[in-house]
Short mmCIF file of C-alpha atoms in Angstrom, two decimals:
data_model
loop_
_atom_site.label_atom_id
_atom_site.label_comp_id
_atom_site.label_asym_id
_atom_site.label_seq_id
_atom_site.Cartn_x
_atom_site.Cartn_y
_atom_site.Cartn_z
CA MET A 1 -75.18 66.20 244.96
CA ILE A 2 -73.30 64.00 247.60
CA ALA A 3 -69.81 64.55 248.55
CA SER A 4 -66.75 62.44 247.38
CA LYS A 5 -64.92 60.49 249.85
CA PRO A 6 -61.69 61.51 250.89
CA THR A 7 -59.05 58.86 249.65
CA ILE A 8 -56.33 57.97 251.93
CA LEU A 9 -53.21 55.61 251.39
CA LEU A 10 -52.26 53.20 254.17
CA VAL A 11 -48.37 52.27 253.83
CA ASP A 12 -47.62 49.42 256.89
CA ASP A 13 -45.83 46.23 256.09
CA GLN A 14 -48.04 45.00 258.70
CA PRO A 15 -51.27 43.33 257.59
CA SER A 16 -52.72 43.04 261.28
CA ASN A 17 -52.37 47.31 261.40
CA ILE A 18 -53.79 47.58 257.67
CA ARG A 19 -56.94 45.57 258.68
CA MET A 20 -57.46 47.43 262.05
CA LEU A 21 -56.75 51.03 260.28
CA ALA A 22 -59.21 49.94 257.63
CA GLU A 23 -62.08 48.92 259.73
CA ILE A 24 -62.16 52.16 261.49
CA LEU A 25 -61.93 54.32 258.69
CA LYS A 26 -63.64 52.63 255.44
CA PRO A 27 -67.03 53.83 257.10
CA HIS A 28 -65.88 57.42 255.68
CA TYR A 29 -63.08 57.14 253.23
CA ASN A 30 -61.80 55.49 250.16
CA ILE A 31 -59.03 53.17 251.31
CA LEU A 32 -55.92 52.28 249.16
CA ILE A 33 -53.44 49.79 250.83
CA ALA A 34 -49.54 49.52 250.44
CA ILE A 35 -47.94 46.89 252.19
CA SER A 36 -44.51 48.77 251.96
CA GLY A 37 -42.83 52.12 250.67
CA ILE A 38 -42.13 50.73 247.11
CA ASP A 39 -45.82 49.46 246.45
CA GLY A 40 -47.08 53.05 247.86
CA LEU A 41 -44.69 55.28 245.54
CA LYS A 42 -46.17 52.85 242.92
CA ILE A 43 -49.96 53.81 243.61
CA LEU A 44 -48.98 57.44 243.88
CA LYS A 45 -48.01 57.29 240.00
CA THR A 46 -51.26 56.96 239.08
CA THR A 47 -53.50 58.11 242.08
CA THR A 48 -53.43 60.93 244.37
CA PRO A 49 -54.83 60.60 247.55
CA ASP A 50 -56.12 62.97 249.94
CA LEU A 51 -53.56 62.13 252.81
CA ILE A 52 -50.92 59.20 254.08
CA LEU A 53 -51.05 57.38 256.93
CA LEU A 54 -47.56 55.94 257.06
CA ASP A 55 -45.90 53.54 259.54
CA ILE A 56 -41.90 54.64 260.18
CA PHE A 57 -40.73 51.11 260.68
CA MET A 58 -40.58 49.20 257.40
CA PRO A 59 -38.18 46.94 256.24
CA ASN A 60 -36.07 47.66 253.12
CA MET A 61 -37.98 51.12 252.60
CA ASP A 62 -38.98 53.17 256.52
CA GLY A 63 -41.53 55.94 256.52
CA PHE A 64 -38.98 58.71 256.33
CA SER A 65 -37.15 56.95 253.13
CA PHE A 66 -40.89 57.15 251.56
CA ALA A 67 -41.38 60.74 252.42
CA ASP A 68 -38.28 62.30 250.98
CA LYS A 69 -38.68 59.97 248.05
CA MET A 70 -42.24 60.77 247.63
CA HIS A 71 -41.65 64.52 248.12
CA SER A 72 -38.44 64.09 245.33
CA ILE A 73 -40.76 62.37 242.71
CA PHE A 74 -43.95 64.04 243.16
CA SER A 75 -43.26 67.30 244.35
CA ASP A 76 -46.11 68.53 242.64
CA LYS A 77 -48.51 66.48 244.63
CA GLN A 78 -48.19 67.87 248.04
CA ILE A 79 -49.56 65.11 249.83
CA PRO A 80 -50.33 65.54 253.60
CA ILE A 81 -48.53 62.63 255.55
CA ILE A 82 -49.84 61.60 259.28
CA PHE A 83 -46.76 59.08 260.68
CA VAL A 84 -47.46 56.28 262.60
CA SER A 85 -45.52 54.25 264.91
CA SER A 86 -45.21 52.48 268.09
CA ALA A 87 -42.09 54.51 269.16
CA HIS A 88 -43.17 56.91 271.95
CA ASP A 89 -39.52 58.87 271.99
CA TYR A 90 -39.25 62.68 271.08
CA GLU A 91 -36.53 61.67 268.51
CA SER A 92 -38.98 60.00 265.90
CA ILE A 93 -41.66 62.33 266.36
CA GLN A 94 -39.22 65.34 265.91
CA LYS A 95 -38.01 63.75 262.77
CA SER A 96 -41.71 62.92 261.50
CA LEU A 97 -42.33 66.62 261.59
CA ASN A 98 -38.98 67.63 260.11
CA LYS A 99 -39.92 65.09 257.01
CA GLY A 100 -43.22 67.43 256.73
CA ALA A 101 -45.64 65.45 258.69
CA CYS A 102 -49.17 67.01 259.52
CA ASP A 103 -49.32 64.85 262.78
CA TYR A 104 -48.30 61.84 264.48
CA ILE A 105 -50.31 58.89 265.72
CA LEU A 106 -48.95 56.49 268.25
CA LYS A 107 -49.60 52.61 268.14
CA PRO A 108 -52.22 51.37 269.61
CA TYR A 109 -54.69 53.17 267.92
CA ASP A 110 -57.21 54.65 269.53
CA PRO A 111 -60.07 55.24 266.81
CA LYS A 112 -61.67 58.51 268.39
CA THR A 113 -58.55 59.95 268.28
CA LEU A 114 -57.37 58.91 265.09
CA GLN A 115 -60.35 60.05 263.32
CA ILE A 116 -60.27 63.35 265.28
CA LYS A 117 -56.54 64.17 263.77
CA ILE A 118 -57.35 62.63 260.39
CA LYS A 119 -60.04 65.16 260.08
CA LYS A 120 -58.10 68.00 261.46
CA VAL A 121 -55.41 67.49 258.74
CA LEU A 122 -58.22 66.99 256.02
CA PHE A 123 -59.93 70.23 256.69
CA LYS A 124 -56.48 71.89 256.55
CA VAL A 125 -55.93 70.91 253.18
CA GLU A 126 -59.55 71.72 252.50
CA LYS A 127 -58.79 75.27 253.68
CA SER A 128 -55.63 75.24 251.47
CA ARG A 129 -57.27 74.34 248.30
CA PHE A 130 -59.91 76.80 248.52
CA GLU A 131 -57.57 79.57 249.29
CA SER A 132 -55.62 78.27 246.00
CA SER A 133 -58.57 78.33 244.18
CA TYR A 134 -59.56 81.78 245.73
CA ILE A 135 -56.31 83.68 244.85
CA GLU A 136 -56.51 82.25 241.34
CA GLY A 137 -60.04 83.51 240.68
CA ASN A 138 -58.98 87.14 242.08
CA LYS A 139 -55.87 86.68 239.58
CA ILE A 140 -58.21 86.07 236.51
CA MET A 141 -60.48 88.92 237.41
CA ASN A 142 -57.81 91.66 238.76
CA THR A 143 -56.69 91.08 235.32
CA PHE A 144 -60.15 91.46 233.53
CA PHE A 145 -60.70 94.53 235.90
CA ARG A 146 -57.52 96.09 234.32
CA GLY A 147 -57.50 94.98 230.88
CA GLY A 148 -61.19 94.13 230.05
CA VAL A 149 -62.09 91.36 227.84
CA LYS A 150 -58.86 91.00 225.74
CA SER A 151 -56.90 90.40 228.70
CA ILE A 152 -58.75 86.79 229.83
CA ASN A 153 -60.62 83.86 227.64
CA HIS A 154 -63.02 81.85 228.63
CA GLU A 155 -60.79 78.81 228.62
CA MET A 156 -59.09 79.81 231.60
CA LEU A 157 -62.93 80.19 233.12
CA TYR A 158 -63.54 77.26 232.69
CA ASP A 159 -60.48 75.46 233.96
CA TRP A 160 -60.91 77.68 236.94
CA ALA A 161 -64.40 76.71 237.51
CA ASN A 162 -63.84 72.88 237.10
CA ASN A 163 -61.21 73.12 239.64
CA LEU A 164 -63.51 74.50 242.01
CA ILE A 165 -66.38 72.16 241.58
CA ASP A 166 -63.99 69.32 242.18
CA ILE A 167 -62.88 71.22 245.43
CA ILE A 168 -66.08 71.71 246.41
CA MET A 169 -67.47 68.26 245.75
CA TYR A 170 -64.75 66.67 247.83
CA ALA A 171 -65.05 69.37 250.75
CA LYS A 172 -66.90 67.61 253.83
CA ASP A 173 -67.85 71.47 254.91
CA PRO A 174 -66.72 73.79 252.40
CA LEU A 175 -68.33 76.80 253.58
CA ARG A 176 -66.80 76.99 256.62
CA ALA A 177 -63.21 76.15 254.77
CA VAL A 178 -63.72 78.62 252.72
CA LEU A 179 -65.22 81.60 254.76
CA PRO A 180 -61.48 82.38 256.08
CA CYS A 181 -60.04 82.97 252.49
CA PHE A 182 -62.56 85.71 252.35
CA GLU A 183 -61.47 89.43 253.12
CA ASN A 184 -63.94 91.71 254.84
CA THR A 185 -63.10 94.40 252.31
CA TYR A 186 -65.29 94.66 249.04
CA ASP A 187 -63.44 95.00 245.84
CA ASP A 188 -65.46 94.19 242.33
CA PRO A 189 -62.98 91.65 241.25
CA SER A 190 -62.85 89.67 244.39
CA HIS A 191 -67.03 89.57 244.81
CA ASN A 192 -67.01 88.31 241.50
CA VAL A 193 -64.92 85.38 242.93
CA LYS A 194 -66.69 84.79 246.30
CA VAL A 195 -70.07 84.84 244.54
CA ALA A 196 -69.07 82.45 241.99
CA ILE A 197 -67.47 79.95 245.22
CA LEU A 198 -70.76 80.69 247.42
CA SER A 199 -72.80 79.65 244.34
CA VAL A 200 -71.41 76.34 243.65
CA ILE A 201 -71.46 75.62 247.50
CA LEU A 202 -75.58 76.61 247.67
CA GLY A 203 -76.02 74.70 244.59
CA ARG A 204 -74.30 71.39 246.21
CA THR A 205 -77.04 71.55 248.47
CA LEU A 206 -79.61 71.65 246.25
CA ASN A 207 -78.03 68.48 244.37
CA LEU A 208 -77.68 70.33 241.10
CA LYS A 209 -75.90 68.32 238.05
CA ASN A 210 -72.33 69.36 237.48
CA ILE A 211 -73.08 71.04 234.38
CA GLN A 212 -75.33 73.49 236.50
CA LEU A 213 -72.46 74.02 239.09
CA GLN A 214 -69.87 74.78 236.20
CA ASP A 215 -72.85 77.19 234.70
CA LEU A 216 -72.96 78.54 238.39
CA ALA A 217 -69.40 79.00 238.61
CA ILE A 218 -68.88 80.73 235.23
CA SER A 219 -72.22 83.19 235.65
CA GLY A 220 -70.67 83.78 239.28
CA ILE A 221 -67.32 84.92 238.30
CA LEU A 222 -69.05 87.06 235.33
CA HIS A 223 -71.57 88.23 237.43
CA ASP A 224 -70.91 92.02 238.02
CA SER A 225 -67.94 92.18 235.13
CA GLY A 226 -70.06 94.87 233.77
CA LYS A 227 -68.92 97.13 236.82
CA ALA A 228 -65.19 97.38 235.09
CA TYR A 229 -66.99 99.76 232.65
CA LEU A 230 -68.46 101.98 235.49
CA PRO A 231 -67.02 105.32 236.43
CA LYS A 232 -64.75 104.96 240.01
CA ASP A 233 -66.28 107.67 241.32
CA ILE A 234 -70.17 106.31 241.40
CA LEU A 235 -68.97 103.13 242.58
CA ASP A 236 -66.79 104.58 245.51
CA LYS A 237 -69.14 106.92 246.20
CA LEU A 238 -69.88 107.73 249.91
CA THR A 239 -73.76 108.73 250.00
CA SER A 240 -76.78 107.60 248.19
CA LEU A 241 -76.90 107.60 244.16
CA ASP A 242 -78.92 109.84 242.67
CA PRO A 243 -81.54 108.34 240.02
CA ILE A 244 -78.93 108.92 237.18
CA GLU A 245 -76.70 107.44 238.81
CA PHE A 246 -78.55 104.45 239.71
CA GLU A 247 -79.98 104.12 236.56
CA ARG A 248 -76.30 103.83 235.26
CA VAL A 249 -75.43 101.13 237.69
CA LYS A 250 -78.42 99.39 236.96
CA GLN A 251 -76.89 98.68 233.54
CA HIS A 252 -74.39 96.83 234.58
CA SER A 253 -76.11 93.20 234.60
CA ARG A 254 -76.85 93.70 230.76
CA LYS A 255 -73.05 94.60 230.23
CA SER A 256 -72.12 91.76 232.11
CA TYR A 257 -74.09 89.86 230.13
CA GLU A 258 -72.32 91.03 226.79
CA VAL A 259 -68.85 91.02 228.88
CA ALA A 260 -69.38 86.85 228.51
CA LYS A 261 -70.64 86.82 225.45
CA GLU A 262 -67.72 88.87 223.79
CA LEU A 263 -65.61 86.08 225.96
CA GLY A 264 -67.17 83.37 223.72
CA ILE A 265 -69.77 82.19 226.25
CA HIS A 266 -72.93 81.65 224.34
CA LYS A 267 -74.61 79.38 226.68
CA VAL A 268 -78.19 80.76 227.30
CA GLN A 269 -78.06 79.25 231.19
CA ILE A 270 -75.33 81.60 231.72
CA LEU A 271 -76.23 84.53 230.17
CA ASN A 272 -79.41 84.55 231.47
CA ALA A 273 -78.02 83.79 235.22
CA ILE A 274 -76.19 86.90 234.28
CA LEU A 275 -78.47 88.99 233.19
CA HIS A 276 -81.05 88.62 235.66
CA HIS A 277 -78.90 88.13 239.05
CA HIS A 278 -80.85 91.23 240.32
CA GLU A 279 -84.38 90.54 239.51
CA LYS A 280 -86.54 90.09 242.93
CA LEU A 281 -89.46 87.30 243.54
CA ASP A 282 -91.85 90.34 244.07
CA GLY A 283 -90.97 92.01 240.81
CA THR A 284 -89.23 95.06 242.11
CA GLY A 285 -85.62 94.00 240.85
CA TYR A 286 -83.86 94.82 237.25
CA PRO A 287 -83.43 94.73 234.32
CA ASP A 288 -86.74 93.32 233.09
CA GLU A 289 -88.90 93.50 236.64
CA LEU A 290 -89.31 89.12 236.28
CA VAL A 291 -91.62 88.19 238.98
CA GLY A 292 -91.14 84.76 240.95
CA TYR A 293 -90.16 81.54 239.00
CA GLU A 294 -89.56 83.72 235.93
CA ILE A 295 -86.35 84.49 237.49
CA PRO A 296 -84.05 81.58 235.96
CA LEU A 297 -83.03 79.53 239.13
CA LEU A 298 -79.25 79.98 238.44
CA SER A 299 -80.38 83.90 239.12
CA GLN A 300 -81.99 83.18 242.16
CA ILE A 301 -78.64 81.03 243.72
CA LEU A 302 -76.45 84.47 242.32
CA SER A 303 -78.92 86.64 243.89
CA VAL A 304 -78.80 85.20 247.64
CA CYS A 305 -75.00 84.95 247.72
CA ASP A 306 -74.47 88.13 245.94
CA ILE A 307 -76.59 89.77 248.67
CA PHE A 308 -74.97 88.05 251.42
CA ASP A 309 -71.32 88.65 250.16
CA ALA A 310 -72.39 92.30 250.01
CA LEU A 311 -73.45 92.80 253.29
CA THR A 312 -70.72 90.83 255.00
CA THR A 313 -68.01 93.10 253.38
CA ASP A 314 -67.26 96.64 254.03
CA ARG A 315 -68.20 99.15 251.38
CA THR A 316 -67.33 102.84 251.31
CA TYR A 317 -70.95 103.88 253.03
CA ARG A 318 -70.95 101.51 255.86
CA PRO A 319 -69.26 98.78 257.60
CA HIS A 320 -69.69 95.00 257.17
CA PHE A 321 -72.56 93.13 258.79
CA THR A 322 -71.85 90.30 260.83
CA THR A 323 -72.98 86.82 259.09
CA TYR A 324 -75.69 86.44 261.79
CA ASP A 325 -77.20 89.68 261.39
CA ALA A 326 -76.78 89.86 257.34
CA LEU A 327 -78.60 86.21 257.16
CA LYS A 328 -81.04 87.63 259.54
CA MET A 329 -82.14 90.70 257.43
CA MET A 330 -81.96 88.29 254.36
CA LYS A 331 -84.59 86.23 256.15
CA THR A 332 -86.96 88.66 257.22
CA ASP A 333 -86.36 91.88 255.51
CA MET A 334 -86.04 90.51 252.13
CA HIS A 335 -87.69 87.30 252.44
CA HIS A 336 -90.50 88.67 249.61
CA GLN A 337 -87.37 89.13 247.50
CA LEU A 338 -85.02 85.91 247.96
CA ASN A 339 -85.87 82.37 247.58
CA GLU A 340 -86.65 81.45 250.63
CA GLN A 341 -85.49 77.73 250.50
CA TYR A 342 -82.11 79.01 249.07
CA VAL A 343 -81.49 81.20 252.07
CA ASN A 344 -82.44 78.54 254.22
CA ASN A 345 -80.05 76.50 252.63
CA LEU A 346 -77.14 78.91 253.21
CA ILE A 347 -77.99 79.57 256.67
CA ALA A 348 -77.84 75.62 257.39
CA LEU A 349 -74.35 75.51 255.63
CA LEU A 350 -73.13 77.75 258.53
#
């Protein structure tokens, strides 16, 4: 699936400035136009742009007044602003920053500088949105790992999944934006969230439909939920598991499958993705030793993201691998177990 273009609202009373900005930006962004601060506020009643380019000196309502009213009326929207002006004085620049501006651009516009500043601001917005999604996902899964199935419901999971998909579909560089949000330390709640996010990002590169991305997000955030029912001394063991312990750990995929059903999730694609996320293409996986394309597509995606996150986080028995070393291992040592296209797509994202 192709990412949607970000939307930029241009607020300027000069038609020539609007035309110039629109000509520069239209190839890369959806453009909304307001020829006054009042018109800009009307647009914000029905639309939430990703960024506002705001002229300072306008009649009736200048840019500073517009910013004040926007923050007062639409405080929940938190839309970033770049002020634009012909004023080169320090006072105007400082006042813009005090009004919450992300940046300040001087007229006449240099197209290259304009694009760089806009990309920089939008990337910060992407990172902030991913961070919020990651934090919210962690809250849900920490609640589950403390309180079990009765402590959460499938509605909150679907709300989270749909919000995540919206963020990813708008993101220009989703993996680069989200990886700084992830910690290097491993814990089961955050691992589920990270695998869900990574899986949807990888799924986007495979042109999966929205409903498939939703299935990926739900199966990802629940794929290791069954580990909540394993003894902590097994999960945190510093040495290799003995055969009996390993057999217990292998049961977590079936338990995760049951957790999903207990939460009221009965969609076969989600349940099978969870159940088979530890299957390997060569038939050495579990629980059913499926081979090749007997393994569901969504399970193969989860497997790649599951292993990537496991390798790049600190475990009780080893430090984390670098992204480069983790991908190298997946590409060489595990090439007979993982879908090569999916690994290559993950590499391309980085």
